[in-house]
Every structure is written in C-alpha cells, then in structure tokens.
Amino acid sequence: MTHMTEQTPVTTQTAKAVPTLPDAQTVTEVKHYTDRLFSFRVTRPASLRFRSGEFVMIGLMGDPDPKTGKQKPLLRAYSIASPSWDEELEFYSIKVQDGPLTSKLQHIKPGDDLILRPKPVGTLVHDALLPGKRLWFFATGTGFAPFASLLREPQTYEDYDEIIITHTCREVGELTYGRDLIAGLQTDELLNEVIGDGFWKKIKYYPTTTREESPKMGRITDLMRSGEAFTDLGVPVLSPETDRAMICGNLAFNLELKEMLEGYGLVEGANSNPQHYVVEKAFLD
Ligand SMILES: Cc1cc2nc3c(=O)[nH]c(=O)nc-3n(C[C@H](O)[C@H](O)[C@H](O)COP(=O)(O)OP(=O)(O)OC[C@H]3O[C@@H](n4cnc5c(N)ncnc54)[C@H](O)[C@@H]3O)c2cc1C
Ligand SMILES: NC(=O)c1ccc[n+]([C@@H]2O[C@H](COP(=O)([O-])OP(=O)(O)OC[C@H]3O[C@@H](n4cnc5c(N)ncnc54)[C@H](OP(=O)(O)O)[C@@H]3O)[C@@H](O)[C@H]2O)c1
C-alpha cells in the first residue's frame, strides 16, 4: 500500500527534461475579434532583427506520424504585425476551421509556446520604394497585418507627408483590429513622443465592406475605378511622381490592383530594385 505522503523515487526516465519546441517563443497575449480572426503577442528572440513589413515562419508541432510517432514542425508564413522596435512580436491571424495550423493555433493561450523561425523576409518594406510624397497601403482581410507594423514604424511618417490605408473586408467585425489599432495611435504616448505629437494626422483611413452594411460599401478597386475613393479621400488619382503603394490581399485583389497601378504609370519594385509599388500575398491560394 502506498501512503499519500510517500515520495516516489525519481527515476532517470521521470527526471528527463521535457523536450522543448525548436525556436520556441512564449505567447504573452491573445485577443479574439470574430470567429475567424484573432491576434496574439509572443516573446521576441533577442537576436531577431527585422524590417517593419516583413514576415516569418511560425507554427506548432504537427500531429505524431502514425507509423513512427515522430512529430514535425507545422509552419506557415506570417507577417509580423508589430513594428521593428517593439520588444514583443504581434501577429494577426485567420482561423481556418479545417486549416492544418490555424485549427490548432486559434486555441493558444498566454504561457503556451509556439515555434518561430527567426529569418524575416518580404517585399513590403520601405527599402523597396523610391522616395515619394504619399504612401498607400492597400489591404484585404488579414492583409492588414504588415501595415499594422508599418503604421507603427517612425520611418513611415519621416518619409511621407500622407499615409492612406484602405482595408476591404466582407463584414464589419473584420475591420475591428485595424480600426482599433489606428484609433490607438492617437493616444500612444511613446509614438507621439518619438515621431512627433499628432503624427497620426498624416493617416487617412478608408475601411470598406462588401457583404455587410457599413458607412462605405464596395471593393476598393471598384471605388477607385469610379473615382469615388479619390473624391472621398480628397486626393488625386495616383501618379508615379508623388505616390508610392504597398499591396497585401488575396491573389485576385493583388493582380487587379497591380494592373490598376500599372495603368496609373507606377512600376513594381523589389528590395534589389526600389520603384513605386510592391505586392505581397496575404495567403497562398
Ligand atoms: C507571405 C505570407 C504572409 C502571410 N501572413 C499571414 C498573416 O499575417 N496572418 C494570417 O492569418 N495568415 C497569413 N498568411 C497565411 C498563412 O501562411 C496560412 O495560410 C494561414 O495561417 C492558414 O494556415 P492553415 O494551416 O490553418 O491553413 P492553410 O492550409 O495554410 O490554408 C487553407 C486555406 O485557408 C485560406 N486561408 C489561409 N490563410 C488565410 C488568410 N490569412 N485569410 C483568409 N483565408 C486564408 C486559403 O483559402 C487556404 O487555401 C500568410 C501567407 C503568406 C504566403
Ligand atoms: N469572411 C467570411 O466571413 C468568410 C466566412 C467563411 C469562409 N470564408 C472563406 O475564407 C476565405 C477567405 O475569406 P476572406 O473574407 O478572409 O478573404 P477574401 O475572400 O479574400 O475577401 C476579403 C475582401 O476582399 C474583397 N475582394 C476579393 N477579391 C477582390 C478583388 N479582386 N478586388 C477587390 N477586392 C476583392 C472581398 O470582396 P467580395 O466580398 O466582393 O468578394 C472581401 O471584401 C475564402 O475562401 C472564403 O470562402 C470567409
């Protein structure tokens, strides 16, 4: 018979360290917006340097292989939504109910670990654009994530007189993360001190919805074609002399907008060849 107080001897097996995740970072905060969207913050590896707008691979360990029992990391590309100076990293995520990663990732809680490969890359960076007067950020859905980083990046306001952010989503609730973030800039003491009091007045925010009633309905592409977006914003049509743009949305959106910008005379740039606009997919499809 074993008494409750009796100590079990520590065997080599029980003493063995629990294997930790490779490149593990700890979740510090999770916020849910809709049944399809959430954001979370994680610790930042001390050695990680990145440019605002870049993405990294993050994930969890996959299910054990039925034959070998071995687990492999299940990783996906994610834009870093926090700016390069932030001591933590923020991500803004979809929840795909049968998605290999996000069916699990949507259940993470503060204190949990996830895998973060510290190799940032991407084209939505200031270095890929020539100097200009007005910077446009065009997003659909979670394509807002890189702009959440760039909207908190001092260089954005140092380099441009005006920043226009358009965000097209199906439903009103899908705008919440972006809307709250932009509203929060007004009262962000650190940013107002570092960039300059009232820096946020350079931002023109243009949220639109396509499948639920909101003050501004329609795809941004259609609103630009009709001229309505330019009238609403009080700015002229984009021109290569003054305007620079970054695009992040679904593939069809990216292609359509790319064609429109080319029509205005803008040329696509890259890290190695800065030009007038850059594009990145918000997800693969
Ligand atoms: C460069 C790059 C950056 C990315 N950044 C982000 C990010 O910041 N936040 C984010 O949530 N996702 C981002 N993604 C998508 C991400 O890599 C995964 O696809 C997503 O996390 C879903 O993973 P999953 O394994 O659950 O499903 P997957 O098997 O990867 O995807 C299943 C399906 O879900 C849909 N889907 C996937 N991602 C999205 C999305 N973001 N929005 C709407 N539908 C989607 C697509 O139809 C896809 O075929 C990015 C992708 C790329 C290529
Ligand atoms: N959002 C939801 O409530 C919802 C729910 C269940 C499943 N899903 C699935 O999840 C996936 C992604 O959905 P999502 O809503 O995140 O992203 P999405 O389908 O990429 O749509 C996001 C926004 O982009 C707009 N858009 C799409 N193509 C465009 C184009 N060529 N030019 C301009 N705007 C364009 C959409 O308008 P339109 O509405 O006009 O297309 C919508 O407002 C889809 O496969 C979808 O079937 C979505």
mmCIF file of C-alpha atoms and ligand atoms in Angstrom:
data_model
loop_
_atom_site.group_PDB
_atom_site.id
_atom_site.type_symbol
_atom_site.label_atom_id
_atom_site.label_comp_id
_atom_site.label_asym_id
_atom_site.label_seq_id
_atom_site.Cartn_x
_atom_site.Cartn_y
_atom_site.Cartn_z
ATOM 1 C CA MET A 1 0.000 0.000 0.000
ATOM 2 C CA THR A 2 1.266 3.483 -0.875
ATOM 3 C CA HIS A 3 0.710 6.363 1.517
ATOM 4 C CA MET A 4 -0.200 9.743 0.100
ATOM 5 C CA THR A 5 2.884 11.288 1.661
ATOM 6 C CA GLU A 6 5.288 8.645 0.408
ATOM 7 C CA GLN A 7 7.873 10.003 -2.057
ATOM 8 C CA THR A 8 8.265 8.156 -5.352
ATOM 9 C CA PRO A 9 11.978 7.818 -6.164
ATOM 10 C CA VAL A 10 12.968 9.955 -9.150
ATOM 11 C CA THR A 11 13.968 7.569 -11.911
ATOM 12 C CA THR A 12 16.123 8.558 -14.867
ATOM 13 C CA GLN A 13 13.012 8.431 -17.006
ATOM 14 C CA THR A 14 10.901 10.847 -14.960
ATOM 15 C CA ALA A 15 13.890 13.165 -14.485
ATOM 16 C CA LYS A 16 14.453 13.516 -18.221
ATOM 17 C CA ALA A 17 13.792 17.052 -19.445
ATOM 18 C CA VAL A 18 10.551 17.545 -21.346
ATOM 19 C CA PRO A 19 11.607 18.300 -24.942
ATOM 20 C CA THR A 20 11.013 21.947 -25.750
ATOM 21 C CA LEU A 21 9.950 23.250 -29.145
ATOM 22 C CA PRO A 22 12.720 24.273 -31.531
ATOM 23 C CA ASP A 23 12.908 28.080 -31.749
ATOM 24 C CA ALA A 24 10.259 28.286 -29.024
ATOM 25 C CA GLN A 25 8.693 31.616 -28.064
ATOM 26 C CA THR A 26 6.073 32.130 -25.386
ATOM 27 C CA VAL A 27 2.612 33.582 -26.013
ATOM 28 C CA THR A 28 2.000 36.659 -23.838
ATOM 29 C CA GLU A 29 -1.437 37.832 -25.012
ATOM 30 C CA VAL A 30 -4.324 36.626 -27.203
ATOM 31 C CA LYS A 31 -7.325 38.655 -28.462
ATOM 32 C CA HIS A 32 -10.242 37.267 -30.447
ATOM 33 C CA TYR A 33 -12.161 39.542 -32.817
ATOM 34 C CA THR A 34 -14.560 37.277 -34.698
ATOM 35 C CA ASP A 35 -14.985 33.529 -35.124
ATOM 36 C CA ARG A 36 -12.461 33.852 -37.991
ATOM 37 C CA LEU A 37 -9.920 36.370 -36.673
ATOM 38 C CA PHE A 38 -7.611 36.774 -33.689
ATOM 39 C CA SER A 39 -4.319 38.401 -32.758
ATOM 40 C CA PHE A 40 -1.590 37.325 -30.384
ATOM 41 C CA ARG A 41 1.704 38.533 -28.994
ATOM 42 C CA VAL A 42 4.781 36.419 -28.269
ATOM 43 C CA THR A 43 8.206 36.964 -26.756
ATOM 44 C CA ARG A 44 10.844 38.167 -29.226
ATOM 45 C CA PRO A 45 14.101 36.262 -29.706
ATOM 46 C CA ALA A 46 16.892 38.558 -28.506
ATOM 47 C CA SER A 47 18.782 38.127 -31.774
ATOM 48 C CA LEU A 48 15.836 38.778 -34.111
ATOM 49 C CA ARG A 49 16.199 41.913 -36.236
ATOM 50 C CA PHE A 50 13.603 42.652 -38.923
ATOM 51 C CA ARG A 51 12.314 45.495 -41.061
ATOM 52 C CA SER A 52 8.723 46.598 -40.410
ATOM 53 C CA GLY A 53 6.507 44.852 -43.003
ATOM 54 C CA GLU A 54 8.445 41.576 -43.185
ATOM 55 C CA PHE A 55 7.153 38.067 -42.463
ATOM 56 C CA VAL A 56 8.499 34.990 -40.672
ATOM 57 C CA MET A 57 7.548 31.313 -40.438
ATOM 58 C CA ILE A 58 5.686 30.403 -37.267
ATOM 59 C CA GLY A 59 3.823 27.308 -36.120
ATOM 60 C CA LEU A 60 3.325 24.401 -33.775
ATOM 61 C CA MET A 61 4.467 20.793 -33.673
ATOM 62 C CA GLY A 62 2.304 18.707 -36.014
ATOM 63 C CA ASP A 63 0.482 15.528 -35.033
ATOM 64 C CA PRO A 64 2.707 12.470 -34.456
ATOM 65 C CA ASP A 65 3.344 10.380 -37.575
ATOM 66 C CA PRO A 66 1.063 7.303 -37.199
ATOM 67 C CA LYS A 67 3.943 4.948 -38.123
ATOM 68 C CA THR A 68 6.979 6.453 -36.435
ATOM 69 C CA GLY A 69 5.323 8.556 -33.718
ATOM 70 C CA LYS A 70 7.658 11.399 -34.696
ATOM 71 C CA GLN A 71 6.397 14.987 -34.743
ATOM 72 C CA LYS A 72 7.481 17.593 -37.269
ATOM 73 C CA PRO A 73 7.027 21.353 -37.031
ATOM 74 C CA LEU A 74 3.956 22.635 -38.910
ATOM 75 C CA LEU A 75 4.932 26.104 -40.094
ATOM 76 C CA ARG A 76 3.195 28.872 -42.040
ATOM 77 C CA ALA A 77 4.228 32.334 -43.255
ATOM 78 C CA TYR A 78 3.004 35.176 -41.019
ATOM 79 C CA SER A 79 3.518 38.904 -41.361
ATOM 80 C CA ILE A 80 4.896 40.450 -38.211
ATOM 81 C CA ALA A 81 2.171 42.940 -37.244
ATOM 82 C CA SER A 82 4.276 44.734 -34.641
ATOM 83 C CA PRO A 83 6.900 47.329 -35.592
ATOM 84 C CA SER A 84 10.635 46.591 -35.678
ATOM 85 C CA TRP A 85 11.250 48.463 -32.384
ATOM 86 C CA ASP A 86 8.703 46.540 -30.281
ATOM 87 C CA GLU A 87 10.148 44.259 -27.613
ATOM 88 C CA GLU A 88 7.482 41.624 -28.334
ATOM 89 C CA LEU A 89 6.138 40.287 -31.649
ATOM 90 C CA GLU A 90 2.491 40.593 -32.654
ATOM 91 C CA PHE A 91 0.593 38.545 -35.234
ATOM 92 C CA TYR A 92 -2.883 38.921 -36.718
ATOM 93 C CA SER A 93 -4.386 35.624 -37.792
ATOM 94 C CA ILE A 94 -7.184 33.915 -39.622
ATOM 95 C CA LYS A 95 -8.867 30.849 -38.077
ATOM 96 C CA VAL A 96 -9.457 28.291 -40.825
ATOM 97 C CA GLN A 97 -11.613 25.649 -39.134
ATOM 98 C CA ASP A 98 -10.023 22.772 -41.049
ATOM 99 C CA GLY A 99 -6.682 24.502 -41.601
ATOM 100 C CA PRO A 100 -3.744 22.301 -40.510
ATOM 101 C CA LEU A 101 -2.173 25.098 -38.441
ATOM 102 C CA THR A 102 -4.917 27.548 -37.526
ATOM 103 C CA SER A 103 -7.414 24.882 -36.412
ATOM 104 C CA LYS A 104 -4.931 24.453 -33.517
ATOM 105 C CA LEU A 105 -3.329 27.884 -33.324
ATOM 106 C CA GLN A 106 -6.697 29.528 -32.602
ATOM 107 C CA HIS A 107 -6.687 27.785 -29.188
ATOM 108 C CA ILE A 108 -3.331 29.152 -27.944
ATOM 109 C CA LYS A 109 -3.275 30.867 -24.553
ATOM 110 C CA PRO A 110 -0.764 33.055 -22.703
ATOM 111 C CA GLY A 111 2.039 30.824 -21.416
ATOM 112 C CA ASP A 112 1.886 28.410 -24.384
ATOM 113 C CA ASP A 113 4.893 28.027 -26.649
ATOM 114 C CA LEU A 114 4.992 28.276 -30.423
ATOM 115 C CA ILE A 115 7.744 27.875 -32.998
ATOM 116 C CA LEU A 116 9.192 30.993 -34.612
ATOM 117 C CA ARG A 117 11.921 30.687 -37.214
ATOM 118 C CA PRO A 118 13.970 33.878 -36.870
ATOM 119 C CA LYS A 119 14.502 34.505 -40.606
ATOM 120 C CA PRO A 120 12.448 37.549 -41.616
ATOM 121 C CA VAL A 121 11.898 38.247 -45.328
ATOM 122 C CA GLY A 122 9.465 40.162 -47.542
ATOM 123 C CA THR A 123 8.882 42.900 -50.084
ATOM 124 C CA LEU A 124 6.569 45.232 -48.117
ATOM 125 C CA VAL A 125 9.470 47.291 -46.801
ATOM 126 C CA HIS A 126 10.422 50.948 -47.155
ATOM 127 C CA ASP A 127 13.712 49.947 -48.804
ATOM 128 C CA ALA A 128 11.801 48.637 -51.854
ATOM 129 C CA LEU A 129 10.238 52.039 -52.625
ATOM 130 C CA LEU A 130 11.692 55.223 -54.106
ATOM 131 C CA PRO A 131 11.098 58.416 -52.098
ATOM 132 C CA GLY A 132 7.595 59.860 -52.565
ATOM 133 C CA LYS A 133 5.009 62.215 -51.073
ATOM 134 C CA ARG A 134 2.039 59.951 -50.376
ATOM 135 C CA LEU A 135 2.124 56.289 -49.309
ATOM 136 C CA TRP A 136 -0.839 53.978 -49.965
ATOM 137 C CA PHE A 137 -1.397 50.742 -48.050
ATOM 138 C CA PHE A 138 -3.992 48.521 -49.799
ATOM 139 C CA ALA A 139 -5.258 45.549 -47.743
ATOM 140 C CA THR A 140 -7.996 42.935 -47.728
ATOM 141 C CA GLY A 141 -8.696 40.677 -44.732
ATOM 142 C CA THR A 142 -5.574 39.673 -42.764
ATOM 143 C CA GLY A 143 -3.522 41.530 -45.387
ATOM 144 C CA PHE A 144 -3.766 44.378 -42.884
ATOM 145 C CA ALA A 145 -1.041 42.671 -40.762
ATOM 146 C CA PRO A 146 2.118 44.090 -42.407
ATOM 147 C CA PHE A 147 0.526 47.542 -42.354
ATOM 148 C CA ALA A 148 -0.161 47.193 -38.625
ATOM 149 C CA SER A 149 3.628 47.044 -38.383
ATOM 150 C CA LEU A 150 4.346 49.866 -40.842
ATOM 151 C CA LEU A 151 1.694 52.161 -39.297
ATOM 152 C CA ARG A 152 3.678 51.985 -36.035
ATOM 153 C CA GLU A 153 7.050 52.477 -37.756
ATOM 154 C CA PRO A 154 8.522 56.005 -37.349
ATOM 155 C CA GLN A 155 10.125 55.878 -40.822
ATOM 156 C CA THR A 156 6.650 55.790 -42.412
ATOM 157 C CA TYR A 157 5.980 59.300 -41.085
ATOM 158 C CA GLU A 158 9.517 60.563 -41.634
ATOM 159 C CA ASP A 159 9.439 59.568 -45.323
ATOM 160 C CA TYR A 160 5.891 60.627 -46.313
ATOM 161 C CA ASP A 161 3.566 63.624 -45.921
ATOM 162 C CA GLU A 162 0.449 61.489 -46.144
ATOM 163 C CA ILE A 163 -0.386 57.818 -45.490
ATOM 164 C CA ILE A 164 -3.589 56.307 -46.882
ATOM 165 C CA ILE A 165 -4.676 52.898 -45.604
ATOM 166 C CA THR A 166 -7.551 51.132 -47.355
ATOM 167 C CA HIS A 167 -8.961 47.936 -45.847
ATOM 168 C CA THR A 168 -11.651 45.921 -47.618
ATOM 169 C CA CYS A 169 -13.366 43.091 -45.745
ATOM 170 C CA ARG A 170 -16.555 41.133 -46.162
ATOM 171 C CA GLU A 171 -18.009 42.044 -42.771
ATOM 172 C CA VAL A 172 -17.837 44.970 -40.333
ATOM 173 C CA GLY A 173 -16.381 42.878 -37.477
ATOM 174 C CA GLU A 174 -13.392 42.050 -39.664
ATOM 175 C CA LEU A 175 -12.351 45.718 -39.561
ATOM 176 C CA THR A 176 -12.073 45.881 -35.750
ATOM 177 C CA TYR A 177 -8.389 45.012 -35.352
ATOM 178 C CA GLY A 178 -7.318 47.666 -37.873
ATOM 179 C CA ARG A 179 -9.770 50.290 -36.677
ATOM 180 C CA ASP A 180 -8.697 49.875 -33.023
ATOM 181 C CA LEU A 181 -5.032 49.948 -33.931
ATOM 182 C CA ILE A 182 -5.371 53.183 -35.906
ATOM 183 C CA ALA A 183 -7.506 54.809 -33.183
ATOM 184 C CA GLY A 184 -4.884 53.741 -30.626
ATOM 185 C CA LEU A 185 -2.152 55.710 -32.414
ATOM 186 C CA GLN A 186 -3.757 58.969 -31.261
ATOM 187 C CA THR A 187 -3.185 58.158 -27.612
ATOM 188 C CA ASP A 188 0.088 56.251 -27.966
ATOM 189 C CA GLU A 189 2.387 58.413 -25.823
ATOM 190 C CA LEU A 190 5.596 56.729 -26.927
ATOM 191 C CA LEU A 191 4.911 57.099 -30.663
ATOM 192 C CA ASN A 192 3.672 60.692 -30.278
ATOM 193 C CA GLU A 193 6.888 61.483 -28.434
ATOM 194 C CA VAL A 194 9.240 59.630 -30.793
ATOM 195 C CA ILE A 195 7.637 60.560 -34.132
ATOM 196 C CA GLY A 196 6.168 63.908 -33.095
ATOM 197 C CA ASP A 197 2.920 64.988 -31.474
ATOM 198 C CA GLY A 198 -0.057 64.419 -33.777
ATOM 199 C CA PHE A 199 1.906 62.289 -36.278
ATOM 200 C CA TRP A 200 -1.279 60.244 -36.758
ATOM 201 C CA LYS A 201 -2.929 63.215 -38.516
ATOM 202 C CA LYS A 202 -0.975 62.144 -41.619
ATOM 203 C CA ILE A 203 -3.135 58.988 -41.812
ATOM 204 C CA LYS A 204 -6.281 58.716 -43.934
ATOM 205 C CA TYR A 205 -8.135 55.505 -43.075
ATOM 206 C CA TYR A 206 -10.565 54.110 -45.668
ATOM 207 C CA PRO A 207 -12.335 50.945 -44.467
ATOM 208 C CA THR A 208 -14.922 49.321 -46.753
ATOM 209 C CA THR A 209 -17.122 46.236 -46.527
ATOM 210 C CA THR A 210 -18.585 44.152 -49.330
ATOM 211 C CA ARG A 211 -21.121 41.815 -47.724
ATOM 212 C CA GLU A 212 -22.408 43.667 -44.675
ATOM 213 C CA GLU A 213 -23.825 47.171 -44.404
ATOM 214 C CA SER A 214 -21.291 49.821 -43.315
ATOM 215 C CA PRO A 215 -20.761 53.554 -43.971
ATOM 216 C CA LYS A 216 -18.660 52.739 -47.068
ATOM 217 C CA MET A 217 -19.578 49.695 -49.110
ATOM 218 C CA GLY A 218 -17.715 48.158 -52.041
ATOM 219 C CA ARG A 219 -14.382 46.785 -53.168
ATOM 220 C CA ILE A 220 -11.631 49.413 -53.091
ATOM 221 C CA THR A 221 -10.779 48.543 -56.701
ATOM 222 C CA ASP A 222 -14.317 49.445 -57.857
ATOM 223 C CA LEU A 223 -14.350 52.582 -55.696
ATOM 224 C CA MET A 224 -11.082 53.705 -57.308
ATOM 225 C CA ARG A 225 -12.277 52.929 -60.824
ATOM 226 C CA SER A 226 -15.402 55.025 -60.336
ATOM 227 C CA GLY A 227 -13.318 57.800 -58.759
ATOM 228 C CA GLU A 228 -15.414 57.672 -55.552
ATOM 229 C CA ALA A 229 -12.451 56.710 -53.353
ATOM 230 C CA PHE A 230 -10.374 59.675 -54.563
ATOM 231 C CA THR A 231 -13.257 62.091 -54.024
ATOM 232 C CA ASP A 232 -13.891 60.685 -50.527
ATOM 233 C CA LEU A 233 -10.207 60.932 -49.635
ATOM 234 C CA GLY A 234 -9.725 64.335 -51.262
ATOM 235 C CA VAL A 235 -6.644 63.224 -53.198
ATOM 236 C CA PRO A 236 -5.872 62.980 -56.924
ATOM 237 C CA VAL A 237 -5.515 59.674 -58.792
ATOM 238 C CA LEU A 238 -2.152 58.003 -58.056
ATOM 239 C CA SER A 239 0.817 59.204 -60.078
ATOM 240 C CA PRO A 240 4.417 57.937 -60.215
ATOM 241 C CA GLU A 241 5.701 61.434 -59.336
ATOM 242 C CA THR A 242 4.018 61.593 -55.929
ATOM 243 C CA ASP A 243 2.529 58.225 -54.929
ATOM 244 C CA ARG A 244 4.015 55.017 -53.558
ATOM 245 C CA ALA A 245 1.993 51.910 -52.707
ATOM 246 C CA MET A 246 2.101 48.587 -50.911
ATOM 247 C CA ILE A 247 -0.489 45.876 -51.654
ATOM 248 C CA CYS A 248 -1.387 42.894 -49.461
ATOM 249 C CA GLY A 249 -4.512 40.861 -50.092
ATOM 250 C CA ASN A 250 -5.869 37.776 -51.802
ATOM 251 C CA LEU A 251 -4.381 36.842 -55.168
ATOM 252 C CA ALA A 252 -7.223 38.221 -57.329
ATOM 253 C CA PHE A 253 -7.130 41.530 -55.425
ATOM 254 C CA ASN A 254 -3.362 41.803 -55.763
ATOM 255 C CA LEU A 255 -3.497 41.149 -59.502
ATOM 256 C CA GLU A 256 -6.371 43.535 -60.126
ATOM 257 C CA LEU A 257 -4.802 46.353 -58.143
ATOM 258 C CA LYS A 258 -1.385 45.731 -59.670
ATOM 259 C CA GLU A 259 -2.908 46.199 -63.129
ATOM 260 C CA MET A 260 -4.619 49.410 -61.986
ATOM 261 C CA LEU A 261 -1.412 50.852 -60.531
ATOM 262 C CA GLU A 262 0.496 49.977 -63.706
ATOM 263 C CA GLY A 263 -2.278 51.802 -65.586
ATOM 264 C CA TYR A 264 -1.551 54.911 -63.479
ATOM 265 C CA GLY A 265 2.101 54.590 -64.539
ATOM 266 C CA LEU A 266 3.537 53.086 -61.336
ATOM 267 C CA VAL A 267 6.298 50.464 -61.639
ATOM 268 C CA GLU A 268 6.700 47.431 -59.354
ATOM 269 C CA GLY A 269 9.755 47.490 -57.094
ATOM 270 C CA ALA A 270 11.723 44.986 -55.052
ATOM 271 C CA ASN A 271 14.366 45.024 -52.345
ATOM 272 C CA SER A 272 17.055 44.952 -55.036
ATOM 273 C CA ASN A 273 15.295 47.491 -57.288
ATOM 274 C CA PRO A 274 13.273 50.175 -55.448
ATOM 275 C CA GLN A 275 10.383 51.555 -57.532
ATOM 276 C CA HIS A 276 6.841 52.895 -56.991
ATOM 277 C CA TYR A 277 4.892 49.962 -55.533
ATOM 278 C CA VAL A 278 5.314 46.492 -54.010
ATOM 279 C CA VAL A 279 2.989 43.492 -53.576
ATOM 280 C CA GLU A 280 2.751 40.501 -51.247
ATOM 281 C CA LYS A 281 0.134 37.769 -50.922
ATOM 282 C CA ALA A 282 -1.893 37.740 -47.692
ATOM 283 C CA PHE A 283 -2.216 33.959 -48.135
ATOM 284 C CA LEU A 284 -1.458 31.298 -50.736
ATOM 285 C CA ASP A 285 -4.294 30.116 -52.965
HETATM 286 C C1 LIG B 1 3.787 35.862 -47.297
HETATM 287 C C2 LIG B 1 2.603 35.364 -46.491
HETATM 288 C C3 LIG B 1 2.248 36.035 -45.320
HETATM 289 C C4 LIG B 1 1.139 35.597 -44.569
HETATM 290 N N1 LIG B 1 0.779 36.289 -43.443
HETATM 291 C C5 LIG B 1 -0.330 35.909 -42.758
HETATM 292 C C6 LIG B 1 -0.775 36.645 -41.623
HETATM 293 O O1 LIG B 1 -0.156 37.630 -41.201
HETATM 294 N N2 LIG B 1 -1.900 36.239 -40.998
HETATM 295 C C7 LIG B 1 -2.615 35.139 -41.433
HETATM 296 O O2 LIG B 1 -3.634 34.820 -40.831
HETATM 297 N N3 LIG B 1 -2.205 34.420 -42.468
HETATM 298 C C8 LIG B 1 -1.080 34.768 -43.143
HETATM 299 N N4 LIG B 1 -0.663 34.025 -44.206
HETATM 300 C C9 LIG B 1 -1.365 32.749 -44.488
HETATM 301 C C10 LIG B 1 -0.758 31.657 -43.576
HETATM 302 O O3 LIG B 1 0.531 31.336 -44.045
HETATM 303 C C11 LIG B 1 -1.626 30.370 -43.503
HETATM 304 O O4 LIG B 1 -2.115 30.020 -44.755
HETATM 305 C C12 LIG B 1 -2.772 30.510 -42.528
HETATM 306 O O5 LIG B 1 -2.261 30.685 -41.233
HETATM 307 C C13 LIG B 1 -3.686 29.276 -42.509
HETATM 308 O O6 LIG B 1 -2.912 28.156 -42.192
HETATM 309 P P1 LIG B 1 -3.590 26.720 -42.092
HETATM 310 O O7 LIG B 1 -2.511 25.706 -42.000
HETATM 311 O O8 LIG B 1 -4.612 26.725 -40.997
HETATM 312 O O9 LIG B 1 -4.376 26.556 -43.461
HETATM 313 P P2 LIG B 1 -3.761 26.528 -44.934
HETATM 314 O O10 LIG B 1 -3.733 25.122 -45.418
HETATM 315 O O11 LIG B 1 -2.480 27.283 -44.987
HETATM 316 O O12 LIG B 1 -4.872 27.336 -45.713
HETATM 317 C C14 LIG B 1 -6.138 26.761 -46.005
HETATM 318 C C15 LIG B 1 -6.967 27.744 -46.824
HETATM 319 O O13 LIG B 1 -7.438 28.782 -45.963
HETATM 320 C C16 LIG B 1 -7.482 30.027 -46.661
HETATM 321 N N5 LIG B 1 -6.596 30.987 -45.959
HETATM 322 C C17 LIG B 1 -5.334 30.765 -45.494
HETATM 323 N N6 LIG B 1 -4.835 31.875 -44.908
HETATM 324 C C18 LIG B 1 -5.826 32.810 -44.995
HETATM 325 C C19 LIG B 1 -5.915 34.166 -44.576
HETATM 326 N N7 LIG B 1 -4.895 34.765 -43.937
HETATM 327 N N8 LIG B 1 -7.047 34.835 -44.837
HETATM 328 C C20 LIG B 1 -8.088 34.235 -45.475
HETATM 329 N N9 LIG B 1 -8.061 32.956 -45.894
HETATM 330 C C21 LIG B 1 -6.948 32.250 -45.663
HETATM 331 C C22 LIG B 1 -6.992 29.748 -48.066
HETATM 332 O O14 LIG B 1 -8.138 29.545 -48.881
HETATM 333 C C23 LIG B 1 -6.203 28.465 -47.936
HETATM 334 O O15 LIG B 1 -6.174 27.717 -49.097
HETATM 335 C C24 LIG B 1 0.422 34.438 -44.984
HETATM 336 C C25 LIG B 1 0.805 33.750 -46.147
HETATM 337 C C26 LIG B 1 1.856 34.218 -46.911
HETATM 338 C C27 LIG B 1 2.238 33.463 -48.158
HETATM 339 N N1 LIG B 2 -15.125 36.370 -44.490
HETATM 340 C C1 LIG B 2 -16.017 35.455 -44.127
HETATM 341 O O1 LIG B 2 -16.968 35.771 -43.442
HETATM 342 C C2 LIG B 2 -15.834 34.001 -44.502
HETATM 343 C C3 LIG B 2 -16.613 33.058 -43.864
HETATM 344 C C4 LIG B 2 -16.410 31.700 -44.142
HETATM 345 C C5 LIG B 2 -15.434 31.316 -45.043
HETATM 346 N N2 LIG B 2 -14.689 32.244 -45.674
HETATM 347 C C6 LIG B 2 -13.662 31.754 -46.611
HETATM 348 O O2 LIG B 2 -12.373 32.217 -46.246
HETATM 349 C C7 LIG B 2 -11.585 32.566 -47.397
HETATM 350 C C8 LIG B 2 -11.056 33.971 -47.284
HETATM 351 O O3 LIG B 2 -12.111 34.880 -46.972
HETATM 352 P P1 LIG B 2 -11.822 36.392 -46.568
HETATM 353 O O4 LIG B 2 -13.131 37.087 -46.460
HETATM 354 O O5 LIG B 2 -10.916 36.449 -45.422
HETATM 355 O O6 LIG B 2 -10.982 36.932 -47.786
HETATM 356 P P2 LIG B 2 -11.373 37.263 -49.281
HETATM 357 O O7 LIG B 2 -12.282 36.283 -49.905
HETATM 358 O O8 LIG B 2 -10.048 37.471 -49.879
HETATM 359 O O9 LIG B 2 -12.179 38.654 -49.204
HETATM 360 C C9 LIG B 2 -11.721 39.789 -48.477
HETATM 361 C C10 LIG B 2 -12.247 41.047 -49.134
HETATM 362 O O10 LIG B 2 -11.576 41.245 -50.365
HETATM 363 C C11 LIG B 2 -12.527 41.521 -51.383
HETATM 364 N N3 LIG B 2 -12.024 41.090 -52.684
HETATM 365 C C12 LIG B 2 -11.898 39.828 -53.127
HETATM 366 N N4 LIG B 2 -11.381 39.827 -54.384
HETATM 367 C C13 LIG B 2 -11.177 41.112 -54.721
HETATM 368 C C14 LIG B 2 -10.690 41.771 -55.875
HETATM 369 N N5 LIG B 2 -10.286 41.094 -56.941
HETATM 370 N N6 LIG B 2 -10.612 43.110 -55.872
HETATM 371 C C15 LIG B 2 -11.026 43.814 -54.804
HETATM 372 N N7 LIG B 2 -11.495 43.258 -53.674
HETATM 373 C C16 LIG B 2 -11.578 41.921 -53.638
HETATM 374 C C17 LIG B 2 -13.754 40.760 -50.956
HETATM 375 O O11 LIG B 2 -14.884 41.305 -51.598
HETATM 376 P P3 LIG B 2 -16.125 40.366 -52.095
HETATM 377 O O12 LIG B 2 -16.956 40.107 -50.874
HETATM 378 O O13 LIG B 2 -16.800 41.235 -53.107
HETATM 379 O O14 LIG B 2 -15.551 39.109 -52.683
HETATM 380 C C18 LIG B 2 -13.737 40.976 -49.450
HETATM 381 O O15 LIG B 2 -14.343 42.185 -49.100
HETATM 382 C C19 LIG B 2 -12.498 32.373 -48.603
HETATM 383 O O16 LIG B 2 -12.127 31.172 -49.229
HETATM 384 C C20 LIG B 2 -13.890 32.271 -48.012
HETATM 385 O O17 LIG B 2 -14.709 31.392 -48.765
HETATM 386 C C21 LIG B 2 -14.856 33.576 -45.412
#
